[in-house]
Amino acid sequence: MATIKAAILGFGTVGQGIYHILNEKREELREKLGVELEVAKILVTDASRERVPGTKHLMTENIDEVLAEKGLQVVFEAIVNEEPAYTYLKRAVEHKCHVITANKVMFAKRGTELQDLAKKNGVFVGYEATVAGGVPVIKTMKNILLVNDVSRIQGILNGTTNYILTKMRGEGWSFDKALSEAQRLGYAEADPYNDVSGQDAFKKLMVLSSLAFGEQPDWSEVEVIGIDTISTEAVKEATAKGLRYRHVAQVDKLSDGRIVGKVEPILVDSEHPLYPIDDVFNAVTMETNYIGTLTLVGPGAGMYPTASVMVEDYAEIIGKRAGFVVSI
Ligand code: NAP
Ligand code: HSE
């Protein structure tokens, strides 16, 4: 049986999740895909610290060492920020590796470039994990777009902020306590400012805009307001009136072709579809011409939901290569 060698770039919450799922599902993946998968290298910034027992020999701090691995075919990327992530993935694609990323900061800005480069090199880019954690919004939208036009995307795209708002309302926690807990649970970004300021939801919205409309709004024209402006008192007042804060990202294609987006906290009442979406859950609503309105709901962050969609991307890519999966 053929062996596929993979590397994992970044071995924090998401990277470790990928490693665990690949191990736990090794036999099933082998049976379903007809190939054996071997994690051959793991890239971190500090290779002296063993995060998962039995992985020390796989760890390196040097991307050259990763790409020099003979027979490397798949690179999972779960590091942070645009660089060096983009450069590493560009090099991986030029080495004819399929790449699967969770990094929305990099992908919002460089996704189109990376996908064009991948096409030229005959490899695939999986990016389901860049938006809404374990919710399969990218593959669903790709399918919908085969037949439909999408005119609006609206949703809760950040698990950390939804978790914080839920705990402030339901448990009476302070903002700081709820944020620390979101960090402990592995929901928050390495720099949680990206979550609470709305920047993380904004990057995800831009990834969705590129996919749905083939373009993004001018970033400087998108108003991005975080939840860092919402006090415990404001949450209490809203709750007393039967309202809930939701941090909502929205992008529209207008009839004149302009693309407009915004990210902001809004108050919703019990009639609103986002009212029941609590905790780390995300919800993404797409307005389409034939299907009508479709909403996907699920866990928007965390080790296993995120890693699961990355391993699904891997399975889809390997299946597609073997000619039995069509949607990537
Ligand atoms: P994390 O726990 O902070 O882990 C980041 C990992 O990347 C660490 O192992 C770190 O190495 C490594 N790293 C960072 N910069 C690096 C560099 N320049 N070279 C080599 N390694 C580097 O972060 P995470 O939560 O797993 O998130 C990873 C990515 O997935 C981010 O882009 C994030 O936005 C995205 N994402 C996260 C979630 C989630 O629920 N956490 C969900 C969807 C997408 P050290 O261990 O040596 O510090
Ligand atoms: N920090 C992000 C969130 C991780 O809370 O939604 C998932 O992208």
Short mmCIF file of C-alpha atoms and ligand atoms in Angstrom, two decimals:
data_model
loop_
_atom_site.label_atom_id
_atom_site.label_comp_id
_atom_site.label_asym_id
_atom_site.label_seq_id
_atom_site.Cartn_x
_atom_site.Cartn_y
_atom_site.Cartn_z
CA MET A 1 0.00 0.00 0.00
CA ALA A 2 1.30 3.48 -0.90
CA THR A 3 2.30 5.80 1.93
CA ILE A 4 1.54 9.52 1.88
CA LYS A 5 3.88 11.64 3.92
CA ALA A 6 2.49 14.73 5.62
CA ALA A 7 3.92 17.60 7.64
CA ILE A 8 2.12 19.69 10.25
CA LEU A 9 3.20 23.34 10.51
CA GLY A 10 2.29 24.58 13.99
CA PHE A 11 1.65 22.22 16.89
CA GLY A 12 -0.66 24.19 19.16
CA THR A 13 -4.40 23.62 19.58
CA VAL A 14 -5.16 22.88 15.92
CA GLY A 15 -1.90 21.16 14.94
CA GLN A 16 -2.17 18.72 17.84
CA GLY A 17 -5.81 18.08 16.99
CA ILE A 18 -4.80 17.06 13.46
CA TYR A 19 -2.15 14.71 14.85
CA HIS A 20 -4.61 13.06 17.28
CA ILE A 21 -7.34 12.58 14.67
CA LEU A 22 -4.90 11.17 12.09
CA ASN A 23 -3.74 8.65 14.70
CA GLU A 24 -7.19 7.79 16.01
CA LYS A 25 -8.65 7.37 12.50
CA ARG A 26 -5.55 5.82 10.89
CA GLU A 27 -7.11 2.48 10.00
CA GLU A 28 -10.42 3.90 8.78
CA LEU A 29 -8.67 6.48 6.62
CA ARG A 30 -6.42 3.76 5.20
CA GLU A 31 -9.43 1.59 4.35
CA LYS A 32 -11.44 4.45 2.85
CA LEU A 33 -8.63 6.09 0.90
CA GLY A 34 -6.43 3.10 0.09
CA VAL A 35 -3.28 4.85 1.29
CA GLU A 36 -1.32 4.94 4.53
CA LEU A 37 -0.68 8.40 5.99
CA GLU A 38 2.50 9.13 7.90
CA VAL A 39 3.17 12.39 9.75
CA ALA A 40 6.85 12.82 8.92
CA LYS A 41 7.61 16.31 10.25
CA ILE A 42 6.16 18.88 12.66
CA LEU A 43 7.25 22.53 12.50
CA VAL A 44 7.25 24.67 15.67
CA THR A 45 9.15 27.66 16.99
CA ASP A 46 10.61 25.72 19.91
CA ALA A 47 11.40 22.11 19.07
CA SER A 48 12.88 21.36 22.48
CA ARG A 49 9.42 21.16 24.07
CA GLU A 50 7.57 17.89 23.43
CA ARG A 51 3.84 18.73 23.28
CA VAL A 52 2.55 15.21 22.59
CA PRO A 53 4.43 12.15 23.89
CA GLY A 54 6.31 10.34 21.14
CA THR A 55 6.56 13.29 18.73
CA LYS A 56 9.90 14.84 19.69
CA HIS A 57 11.77 13.08 16.86
CA LEU A 58 9.35 14.64 14.32
CA MET A 59 9.80 18.23 15.46
CA THR A 60 11.91 20.85 13.78
CA GLU A 61 12.19 24.64 13.75
CA ASN A 62 13.40 24.68 10.16
CA ILE A 63 11.05 24.75 7.16
CA ASP A 64 13.90 23.62 4.88
CA GLU A 65 14.09 20.41 6.86
CA VAL A 66 10.33 19.92 6.40
CA LEU A 67 10.42 20.45 2.66
CA ALA A 68 13.53 18.27 2.28
CA GLU A 69 11.55 15.28 3.57
CA LYS A 70 11.61 12.74 0.76
CA GLY A 71 8.16 11.96 -0.63
CA LEU A 72 6.34 14.75 1.23
CA GLN A 73 2.91 15.22 -0.38
CA VAL A 74 0.66 17.02 2.10
CA VAL A 75 1.28 20.04 4.33
CA PHE A 76 -1.20 20.98 7.08
CA GLU A 77 -0.70 24.57 8.20
CA ALA A 78 -1.86 25.77 11.62
CA ILE A 79 0.51 28.59 12.50
CA VAL A 80 -0.40 32.24 12.97
CA ASN A 81 -0.21 35.45 10.91
CA GLU A 82 0.32 36.06 7.21
CA GLU A 83 4.07 35.50 7.34
CA PRO A 84 5.94 33.24 7.38
CA ALA A 85 2.83 31.11 6.71
CA TYR A 86 2.29 32.31 3.15
CA THR A 87 5.95 31.84 2.18
CA TYR A 88 5.99 28.34 3.69
CA LEU A 89 2.85 27.30 1.82
CA LYS A 90 4.07 28.85 -1.43
CA ARG A 91 7.23 26.80 -1.13
CA ALA A 92 5.22 23.68 -0.28
CA VAL A 93 3.04 24.16 -3.37
CA GLU A 94 6.13 24.66 -5.52
CA HIS A 95 7.35 21.33 -4.08
CA LYS A 96 4.08 19.86 -5.48
CA CYS A 97 2.53 19.36 -2.04
CA HIS A 98 -1.18 19.71 -1.40
CA VAL A 99 -1.72 22.27 1.36
CA ILE A 100 -4.47 22.48 3.97
CA THR A 101 -4.68 25.61 6.06
CA ALA A 102 -6.57 26.96 9.08
CA ASN A 103 -4.88 30.35 8.85
CA LYS A 104 -7.52 32.91 7.88
CA VAL A 105 -5.22 35.91 8.42
CA MET A 106 -2.97 34.59 5.67
CA PHE A 107 -5.76 33.20 3.51
CA ALA A 108 -7.99 36.31 3.51
CA LYS A 109 -5.12 38.26 1.94
CA ARG A 110 -3.18 35.68 -0.05
CA GLY A 111 -5.74 32.92 -0.68
CA THR A 112 -6.35 33.74 -4.34
CA GLU A 113 -2.62 33.91 -5.04
CA LEU A 114 -2.03 30.60 -3.28
CA GLN A 115 -4.86 28.88 -5.15
CA ASP A 116 -3.61 30.19 -8.51
CA LEU A 117 -0.14 28.92 -7.73
CA ALA A 118 -1.54 25.55 -6.64
CA LYS A 119 -3.44 25.23 -9.91
CA LYS A 120 -0.25 25.86 -11.88
CA ASN A 121 1.51 23.19 -9.84
CA GLY A 122 -1.29 20.63 -10.09
CA VAL A 123 -2.01 20.49 -6.36
CA PHE A 124 -4.98 21.42 -4.14
CA VAL A 125 -5.56 23.94 -1.37
CA GLY A 126 -7.96 22.97 1.42
CA TYR A 127 -9.19 25.91 3.50
CA GLU A 128 -12.40 24.75 5.16
CA ALA A 129 -10.87 25.44 8.60
CA THR A 130 -10.27 29.12 7.87
CA VAL A 131 -13.98 29.90 8.42
CA ALA A 132 -16.33 28.85 11.22
CA GLY A 133 -14.25 26.00 12.71
CA GLY A 134 -16.09 22.71 12.32
CA VAL A 135 -18.96 24.10 10.23
CA PRO A 136 -18.60 22.95 6.59
CA VAL A 137 -19.38 26.34 5.10
CA ILE A 138 -16.72 26.32 2.35
CA LYS A 139 -17.67 22.98 0.82
CA THR A 140 -21.37 23.78 1.13
CA MET A 141 -20.91 27.13 -0.57
CA LYS A 142 -18.78 25.59 -3.34
CA ASN A 143 -21.63 23.18 -4.06
CA ILE A 144 -24.31 25.87 -3.91
CA LEU A 145 -22.33 28.06 -6.29
CA LEU A 146 -22.36 25.33 -8.94
CA VAL A 147 -25.99 26.34 -9.55
CA ASN A 148 -26.85 29.41 -7.45
CA ASP A 149 -25.75 32.99 -7.11
CA VAL A 150 -25.23 34.17 -3.56
CA SER A 151 -26.30 37.73 -2.78
CA ARG A 152 -25.71 37.96 0.99
CA ILE A 153 -23.72 36.16 3.66
CA GLN A 154 -24.48 36.94 7.27
CA GLY A 155 -23.44 35.24 10.45
CA ILE A 156 -21.65 34.75 13.68
CA LEU A 157 -18.14 33.91 12.53
CA ASN A 158 -16.19 34.01 15.77
CA GLY A 159 -16.58 31.39 18.49
CA THR A 160 -14.66 33.26 21.17
CA THR A 161 -16.83 36.40 21.08
CA ASN A 162 -20.06 34.38 21.01
CA TYR A 163 -18.79 32.36 23.97
CA ILE A 164 -17.89 35.54 25.88
CA LEU A 165 -21.27 37.18 25.21
CA THR A 166 -23.08 33.99 26.22
CA LYS A 167 -21.19 33.64 29.51
CA MET A 168 -21.59 37.35 30.36
CA ARG A 169 -25.33 36.98 29.85
CA GLY A 170 -26.01 33.47 31.18
CA GLU A 171 -23.48 33.19 34.02
CA GLY A 172 -22.94 36.87 34.84
CA TRP A 173 -19.18 36.46 34.18
CA SER A 174 -16.98 39.48 33.58
CA PHE A 175 -15.58 40.00 30.09
CA ASP A 176 -12.08 39.12 31.38
CA LYS A 177 -13.19 35.88 33.04
CA ALA A 178 -15.05 34.75 29.92
CA LEU A 179 -12.07 35.58 27.69
CA SER A 180 -9.64 33.64 29.94
CA GLU A 181 -11.92 30.63 29.79
CA ALA A 182 -12.16 30.89 25.97
CA GLN A 183 -8.34 30.93 25.90
CA ARG A 184 -8.12 27.91 28.21
CA LEU A 185 -10.53 26.00 25.96
CA GLY A 186 -8.38 26.74 22.89
CA TYR A 187 -11.01 28.91 21.17
CA ALA A 188 -9.16 32.24 21.18
CA GLU A 189 -6.43 33.35 18.80
CA ALA A 190 -2.81 33.50 19.98
CA ASP A 191 -3.49 37.25 20.23
CA PRO A 192 -7.12 37.42 21.42
CA TYR A 193 -7.33 41.06 20.35
CA ASN A 194 -8.08 39.62 16.89
CA ASP A 195 -11.21 37.93 18.28
CA VAL A 196 -12.61 40.69 20.45
CA SER A 197 -11.87 43.52 18.01
CA GLY A 198 -13.76 41.80 15.18
CA GLN A 199 -10.63 41.35 13.04
CA ASP A 200 -10.90 37.54 13.07
CA ALA A 201 -14.54 37.64 11.91
CA PHE A 202 -13.56 40.24 9.29
CA LYS A 203 -10.85 37.95 7.80
CA LYS A 204 -13.33 35.06 7.65
CA LEU A 205 -15.88 37.31 5.98
CA MET A 206 -13.28 38.23 3.35
CA VAL A 207 -12.57 34.53 2.66
CA LEU A 208 -16.31 33.97 2.15
CA SER A 209 -16.60 37.08 -0.05
CA SER A 210 -13.81 35.84 -2.34
CA LEU A 211 -15.50 32.47 -2.69
CA ALA A 212 -19.07 33.73 -3.15
CA PHE A 213 -18.43 36.83 -5.28
CA GLY A 214 -14.94 36.25 -6.70
CA GLU A 215 -13.84 39.47 -4.99
CA GLN A 216 -13.63 41.27 -1.69
CA PRO A 217 -14.76 44.74 -0.70
CA ASP A 218 -12.04 47.34 -0.25
CA TRP A 219 -10.82 46.45 3.25
CA SER A 220 -10.61 50.10 4.28
CA GLU A 221 -14.32 50.54 3.57
CA VAL A 222 -15.50 47.72 5.82
CA GLU A 223 -16.51 48.97 9.25
CA VAL A 224 -15.27 46.54 11.90
CA ILE A 225 -16.57 46.94 15.45
CA GLY A 226 -15.64 44.45 18.13
CA ILE A 227 -17.34 43.33 21.34
CA ASP A 228 -14.72 45.05 23.48
CA THR A 229 -17.09 48.01 23.73
CA ILE A 230 -19.88 46.00 25.42
CA SER A 231 -20.00 46.31 29.22
CA THR A 232 -21.48 43.80 31.70
CA GLU A 233 -24.15 46.45 32.48
CA ALA A 234 -25.12 46.72 28.80
CA VAL A 235 -25.50 42.92 28.61
CA LYS A 236 -27.66 42.95 31.76
CA GLU A 237 -29.86 45.74 30.40
CA ALA A 238 -30.36 43.92 27.10
CA THR A 239 -31.18 40.66 28.89
CA ALA A 240 -33.79 42.42 31.01
CA LYS A 241 -35.47 43.58 27.78
CA GLY A 242 -35.43 40.05 26.30
CA LEU A 243 -32.60 40.93 23.87
CA ARG A 244 -29.25 39.31 23.19
CA TYR A 245 -26.02 40.70 21.80
CA ARG A 246 -24.72 38.91 18.72
CA HIS A 247 -21.49 39.75 16.93
CA VAL A 248 -22.50 39.69 13.30
CA ALA A 249 -20.46 39.82 10.10
CA GLN A 250 -22.25 40.53 6.83
CA VAL A 251 -21.27 40.96 3.21
CA ASP A 252 -23.65 41.81 0.35
CA LYS A 253 -23.38 41.98 -3.39
CA LEU A 254 -25.58 44.95 -4.34
CA SER A 255 -27.59 45.20 -7.56
CA ASP A 256 -24.99 47.62 -8.99
CA GLY A 257 -22.30 44.96 -8.43
CA ARG A 258 -20.65 46.67 -5.43
CA ILE A 259 -19.58 44.44 -2.55
CA VAL A 260 -20.16 45.90 0.91
CA GLY A 261 -19.33 44.40 4.27
CA LYS A 262 -19.49 45.15 7.99
CA VAL A 263 -18.77 43.50 11.31
CA GLU A 264 -20.60 44.72 14.42
CA PRO A 265 -22.41 43.68 17.57
CA ILE A 266 -26.19 43.90 17.22
CA LEU A 267 -29.09 43.30 19.57
CA VAL A 268 -31.53 40.61 18.49
CA ASP A 269 -34.90 39.54 19.86
CA SER A 270 -36.28 36.02 20.21
CA GLU A 271 -37.68 36.10 16.64
CA HIS A 272 -34.23 36.57 15.12
CA PRO A 273 -32.55 33.40 13.72
CA LEU A 274 -29.28 34.20 15.56
CA TYR A 275 -31.01 34.50 18.96
CA PRO A 276 -30.54 30.83 19.98
CA ILE A 277 -26.93 30.52 18.75
CA ASP A 278 -25.01 30.34 22.03
CA ASP A 279 -21.55 29.42 23.37
CA VAL A 280 -18.81 28.66 20.85
CA PHE A 281 -21.32 28.05 18.07
CA ASN A 282 -21.19 29.90 14.76
CA ALA A 283 -24.03 30.34 12.27
CA VAL A 284 -23.67 31.25 8.61
CA THR A 285 -26.67 32.28 6.53
CA MET A 286 -26.42 32.46 2.75
CA GLU A 287 -29.06 34.10 0.59
CA THR A 288 -29.22 32.46 -2.81
CA ASN A 289 -31.41 32.80 -5.89
CA TYR A 290 -32.68 29.21 -6.25
CA ILE A 291 -32.38 27.59 -2.85
CA GLY A 292 -33.47 30.69 -0.95
CA THR A 293 -31.95 31.17 2.49
CA LEU A 294 -29.76 28.49 3.97
CA THR A 295 -28.19 28.52 7.45
CA LEU A 296 -25.41 26.31 8.76
CA VAL A 297 -24.81 26.09 12.51
CA GLY A 298 -22.07 24.35 14.48
CA PRO A 299 -18.99 24.68 16.68
CA GLY A 300 -16.95 27.61 15.41
CA ALA A 301 -13.64 26.96 17.18
CA GLY A 302 -11.71 24.42 19.20
CA MET A 303 -9.19 21.64 18.69
CA TYR A 304 -11.29 18.79 17.35
CA PRO A 305 -13.93 20.59 15.24
CA THR A 306 -11.18 22.54 13.45
CA ALA A 307 -8.79 19.63 13.04
CA SER A 308 -11.65 17.44 11.83
CA VAL A 309 -12.44 19.66 8.85
CA MET A 310 -8.73 19.77 7.98
CA VAL A 311 -8.51 15.97 7.95
CA GLU A 312 -11.73 15.96 5.88
CA ASP A 313 -9.97 18.28 3.40
CA TYR A 314 -7.07 15.80 3.31
CA ALA A 315 -9.45 12.89 2.64
CA GLU A 316 -11.23 14.88 -0.06
CA ILE A 317 -7.97 15.81 -1.79
CA ILE A 318 -6.61 12.28 -1.71
CA GLY A 319 -9.99 10.94 -2.85
CA LYS A 320 -10.15 13.46 -5.67
CA ARG A 321 -6.66 12.50 -6.77
CA ALA A 322 -7.83 8.88 -6.89
CA GLY A 323 -10.89 9.98 -8.88
CA PHE A 324 -13.72 9.26 -6.46
CA VAL A 325 -14.48 12.59 -4.78
CA VAL A 326 -15.53 15.65 -6.74
CA SER A 327 -16.16 18.62 -4.53
CA ILE A 328 -12.75 20.23 -3.89
P1 NAP B 1 -1.71 28.04 18.79
O1 NAP B 1 -2.29 27.10 19.76
O2 NAP B 1 -1.17 29.34 19.28
O3 NAP B 1 -0.55 27.26 18.01
C1 NAP B 1 0.23 27.87 17.06
C2 NAP B 1 1.39 26.96 16.72
O4 NAP B 1 2.10 27.54 15.63
C3 NAP B 1 2.40 26.76 17.85
O5 NAP B 1 2.77 25.40 17.91
C4 NAP B 1 3.60 27.62 17.44
O6 NAP B 1 4.84 27.07 17.82
C5 NAP B 1 3.48 27.54 15.92
N1 NAP B 1 4.06 28.69 15.25
C6 NAP B 1 3.68 29.97 15.32
N2 NAP B 1 4.44 30.73 14.53
C7 NAP B 1 5.32 29.91 13.94
C8 NAP B 1 6.39 30.07 13.03
N3 NAP B 1 6.70 31.27 12.55
N4 NAP B 1 7.10 28.98 12.65
C9 NAP B 1 6.79 27.77 13.14
N5 NAP B 1 5.79 27.54 14.00
C10 NAP B 1 5.08 28.59 14.40
O7 NAP B 1 -2.74 28.41 17.66
P2 NAP B 1 -4.01 27.56 17.16
O8 NAP B 1 -5.19 27.92 18.00
O9 NAP B 1 -3.63 26.13 17.01
O10 NAP B 1 -4.27 28.24 15.75
C11 NAP B 1 -3.44 27.95 14.64
C12 NAP B 1 -4.04 28.57 13.39
O11 NAP B 1 -5.33 28.01 13.19
C13 NAP B 1 -4.24 30.09 13.47
O12 NAP B 1 -3.99 30.63 12.21
C14 NAP B 1 -5.71 30.22 13.85
O13 NAP B 1 -6.27 31.43 13.41
C15 NAP B 1 -6.32 29.05 13.13
N6 NAP B 1 -7.57 28.51 13.70
C16 NAP B 1 -7.64 28.24 15.03
C17 NAP B 1 -8.81 27.70 15.53
C18 NAP B 1 -8.97 27.37 16.99
O14 NAP B 1 -10.09 27.01 17.38
N7 NAP B 1 -7.92 27.45 17.82
C19 NAP B 1 -9.88 27.42 14.67
C20 NAP B 1 -9.75 27.69 13.30
C21 NAP B 1 -8.59 28.24 12.83
P3 NAP B 1 5.28 26.94 19.38
O15 NAP B 1 4.43 25.83 19.92
O16 NAP B 1 6.72 26.58 19.35
O17 NAP B 1 4.99 28.28 19.99
N1 HSE B 2 -10.41 32.33 17.44
C1 HSE B 2 -11.30 31.81 16.47
C2 HSE B 2 -12.71 31.87 17.00
C3 HSE B 2 -10.92 30.39 16.14
O1 HSE B 2 -12.88 32.00 18.22
O2 HSE B 2 -13.65 31.79 16.21
C4 HSE B 2 -11.71 29.82 14.99
O3 HSE B 2 -11.38 30.42 13.80
#
